[in-house]
Each structure stands twice: as C-alpha cells, then as structure tokens.
Amino acid sequence: MSKRPSWDQYFMDITRVVARRSTCLRRQVGALIVLDKRILTTGYNGAPAGLEHCASRGCLRAEKNVPPGERHELCRGLHAEQNAIIQAALHGIQIRSGLLYGTHFPCVVCAKMLANSGISRVVIAEGYPDELSQSVLKEAGITVRVLGNQRT
C-alpha cells in the first residue's frame, strides 16, 4: 500500500490537475481555496469567460518578450488566484480564513487580492520572481509554505 499523502500534498496534487485546464501559452497555473479541509473554489489562468482563449488567439506578452512578473496589464487572461476568488464571489462562498494552494507563487496583484479576501495561508509548489508580492503577503500576515515539486 502506498503512503497516504498529507493534506497539503493532497490539495497540491488536485491543484496541478486544475492547472491543466489553463489556456495560457506561457505557463499553466492552478489554484484552490480550501477551508476546514474542504475545497471551496478552484481557478486556473486563462481568458475571461466568453472571450477567445490565448491558445487560439496568441499571446501579446510572448510576442513582446515581456519577462515574467512584468506588465501584467498586457495579458488578456486572469490569474488562477483571481479566478478562484471570483468563483467564490459569483457563488456567494465565504473564503475568509481559507488557505490558497497554488502551483506558483502569487504575483503582487494576486497577493493584494488574497490579503483583502482574508486568505490566511498560501501553499505553493514553485516560486515566482516578484519580491513585492512576498513583501505584501508577509505584511498582511499571510504565511507561505513552499511544498515543492514532490508528487505522491
């Protein structure tokens, strides 16, 4: 019998599956918001509902060689964390004190949204080159755990 995964590993494994729904050409990112060991919402990065996906339209950030962590306004997609928060709002789900599981470290825009939505902890698999987002999360009292790329 294989070893039973920890709760963090269990939710991270699900987050990786969610990321596979991404339509982004540059990076597949997934997010889960969990409270009391129950999944409340999921999100992945991609164009807003009803808009043409980047996979078929192309990526302006890639065309302009924009480095990761810069010029977010050029992207037509939403980030996974943003979509998870939006899903909670659309369906009237309380996420205050929840945990966010993400395949990547949140950017500064997402970090500010997480702070305002009351997320208490972030568990990630990979880093992201945005020192300001690290500072925002720390100042907001949101703890961060890097789980790494281990799989069960």
Coordinates of C-alpha atoms in Angstrom, one line a residue:
M1 CA 0.0 0.0 0.0
S2 CA 1.4 3.4 -0.9
K3 CA 1.9 6.1 1.7
R4 CA -1.2 8.3 2.3
P5 CA -0.4 12.0 1.2
S6 CA -0.5 14.8 3.8
W7 CA -3.4 17.3 3.4
D8 CA -1.0 19.8 1.8
Q9 CA 0.2 17.2 -0.7
Y10 CA -3.4 16.0 -1.4
F11 CA -4.6 19.6 -2.2
M12 CA -1.4 20.4 -4.2
D13 CA -2.0 17.3 -6.4
I14 CA -5.5 18.5 -7.1
T15 CA -4.2 22.0 -7.9
R16 CA -1.9 20.5 -10.5
V17 CA -4.8 18.8 -12.2
V18 CA -6.8 22.2 -12.1
A19 CA -3.8 23.9 -13.8
R20 CA -4.1 21.5 -16.8
R21 CA -7.3 23.4 -17.7
S22 CA -5.3 26.6 -18.4
T23 CA -5.4 28.1 -21.8
C24 CA -2.2 30.2 -21.2
L25 CA 0.6 29.7 -23.7
R26 CA 3.3 30.6 -21.3
R27 CA 2.5 28.9 -18.0
Q28 CA -0.2 26.6 -16.7
V29 CA -1.2 27.8 -13.2
G30 CA -3.8 26.3 -10.9
A31 CA -5.2 27.4 -7.5
L32 CA -7.6 26.0 -4.9
I33 CA -9.1 27.8 -1.9
V34 CA -9.7 25.4 1.0
L35 CA -11.3 25.9 4.4
D36 CA -11.5 23.2 7.1
K37 CA -10.0 20.6 4.7
R38 CA -12.8 21.2 2.1
I39 CA -12.3 22.7 -1.4
L40 CA -14.4 25.8 -1.8
T41 CA -13.3 27.0 -5.2
T42 CA -10.8 26.4 -8.0
G43 CA -9.2 28.6 -10.6
Y44 CA -6.8 28.4 -13.5
N45 CA -5.2 31.1 -15.6
G46 CA -6.8 32.0 -18.9
A47 CA -9.1 34.4 -20.7
P48 CA -12.3 35.6 -19.1
A49 CA -15.5 33.6 -19.8
G50 CA -16.8 34.2 -23.3
L51 CA -13.5 35.6 -24.6
E52 CA -11.3 33.8 -27.1
H53 CA -8.6 31.7 -25.5
C54 CA -5.0 32.7 -25.7
A55 CA -4.3 29.2 -27.1
S56 CA -6.2 30.2 -30.3
R57 CA -5.6 34.0 -30.3
G58 CA -1.9 34.2 -29.4
C59 CA -0.1 35.9 -26.5
L60 CA 0.8 39.6 -26.7
R61 CA 3.2 39.2 -23.8
A62 CA 5.1 36.5 -25.6
E63 CA 5.2 38.5 -28.8
K64 CA 6.7 41.5 -27.0
N65 CA 9.1 39.2 -25.0
V66 CA 7.8 40.6 -21.6
P67 CA 9.6 38.9 -18.7
P68 CA 7.6 37.1 -16.0
G69 CA 6.4 39.4 -13.3
E70 CA 6.2 42.5 -15.5
R71 CA 3.5 44.3 -17.5
H72 CA 0.5 42.2 -16.2
E73 CA -1.9 44.6 -18.0
L74 CA -0.8 43.3 -21.4
C75 CA -2.2 39.8 -20.6
R76 CA -5.8 39.2 -21.6
G77 CA -6.1 36.4 -19.1
L78 CA -6.9 36.2 -15.5
H79 CA -4.6 34.6 -13.0
A80 CA -5.6 31.3 -11.3
E81 CA -5.8 33.0 -7.9
Q82 CA -8.0 35.7 -9.3
N83 CA -10.3 33.2 -10.9
A84 CA -10.6 31.2 -7.6
I85 CA -11.6 34.4 -5.7
I86 CA -14.0 35.4 -8.5
Q87 CA -15.7 32.0 -8.4
A88 CA -16.2 32.4 -4.6
A89 CA -17.8 35.8 -5.2
L90 CA -20.0 34.6 -8.1
H91 CA -21.4 31.7 -5.9
G92 CA -21.5 33.6 -2.6
I93 CA -18.9 31.4 -0.9
Q94 CA -17.1 32.8 2.2
I95 CA -13.3 32.4 1.8
R96 CA -12.1 34.4 4.8
S97 CA -9.5 32.4 6.8
G98 CA -9.1 30.0 3.9
L99 CA -5.9 28.5 2.5
L100 CA -4.8 29.0 -1.0
Y101 CA -3.0 26.2 -2.8
G102 CA -1.2 27.3 -5.9
T103 CA 1.2 25.8 -8.4
H104 CA 3.2 29.0 -8.5
F105 CA 3.9 31.9 -6.1
P106 CA 1.2 34.7 -6.5
C107 CA 2.2 37.9 -8.3
V108 CA 1.8 41.2 -6.4
V109 CA -1.7 41.8 -7.8
C110 CA -2.9 38.4 -6.6
A111 CA -1.1 38.9 -3.3
K112 CA -3.1 42.1 -2.7
M113 CA -6.3 40.3 -3.6
L114 CA -5.5 37.4 -1.3
A115 CA -4.8 39.9 1.6
N116 CA -8.2 41.7 1.0
S117 CA -10.1 38.4 0.7
G118 CA -8.9 37.2 4.1
I119 CA -6.8 34.3 3.0
S120 CA -4.6 33.2 6.0
R121 CA -2.1 30.8 4.4
V122 CA -0.6 30.1 1.0
V123 CA 0.9 26.8 0.0
I124 CA 2.8 26.8 -3.3
A125 CA 4.8 24.4 -5.4
E126 CA 7.0 26.9 -7.3
G127 CA 8.4 30.3 -6.8
Y128 CA 7.8 33.5 -8.9
P129 CA 10.2 36.4 -9.5
D130 CA 8.2 39.1 -7.6
E131 CA 9.8 40.3 -4.4
L132 CA 7.0 42.8 -3.8
S133 CA 4.4 40.1 -3.6
Q134 CA 6.5 38.3 -1.0
S135 CA 6.6 41.6 1.0
V136 CA 2.8 42.1 0.6
L137 CA 2.0 38.6 1.9
K138 CA 4.4 39.0 4.8
E139 CA 3.0 42.4 5.8
A140 CA -0.6 41.1 5.5
G141 CA 0.3 38.2 7.9
I142 CA -0.3 35.5 5.3
T143 CA 2.1 32.6 5.9
V144 CA 3.6 30.9 2.9
R145 CA 4.8 27.3 2.6
V146 CA 6.8 26.1 -0.4
L147 CA 5.8 22.4 -0.8
G148 CA 8.0 21.8 -3.8
N149 CA 7.5 19.6 -6.8
Q150 CA 7.3 16.4 -4.9
R151 CA 4.4 14.1 -6.0
T152 CA 2.7 11.2 -4.2

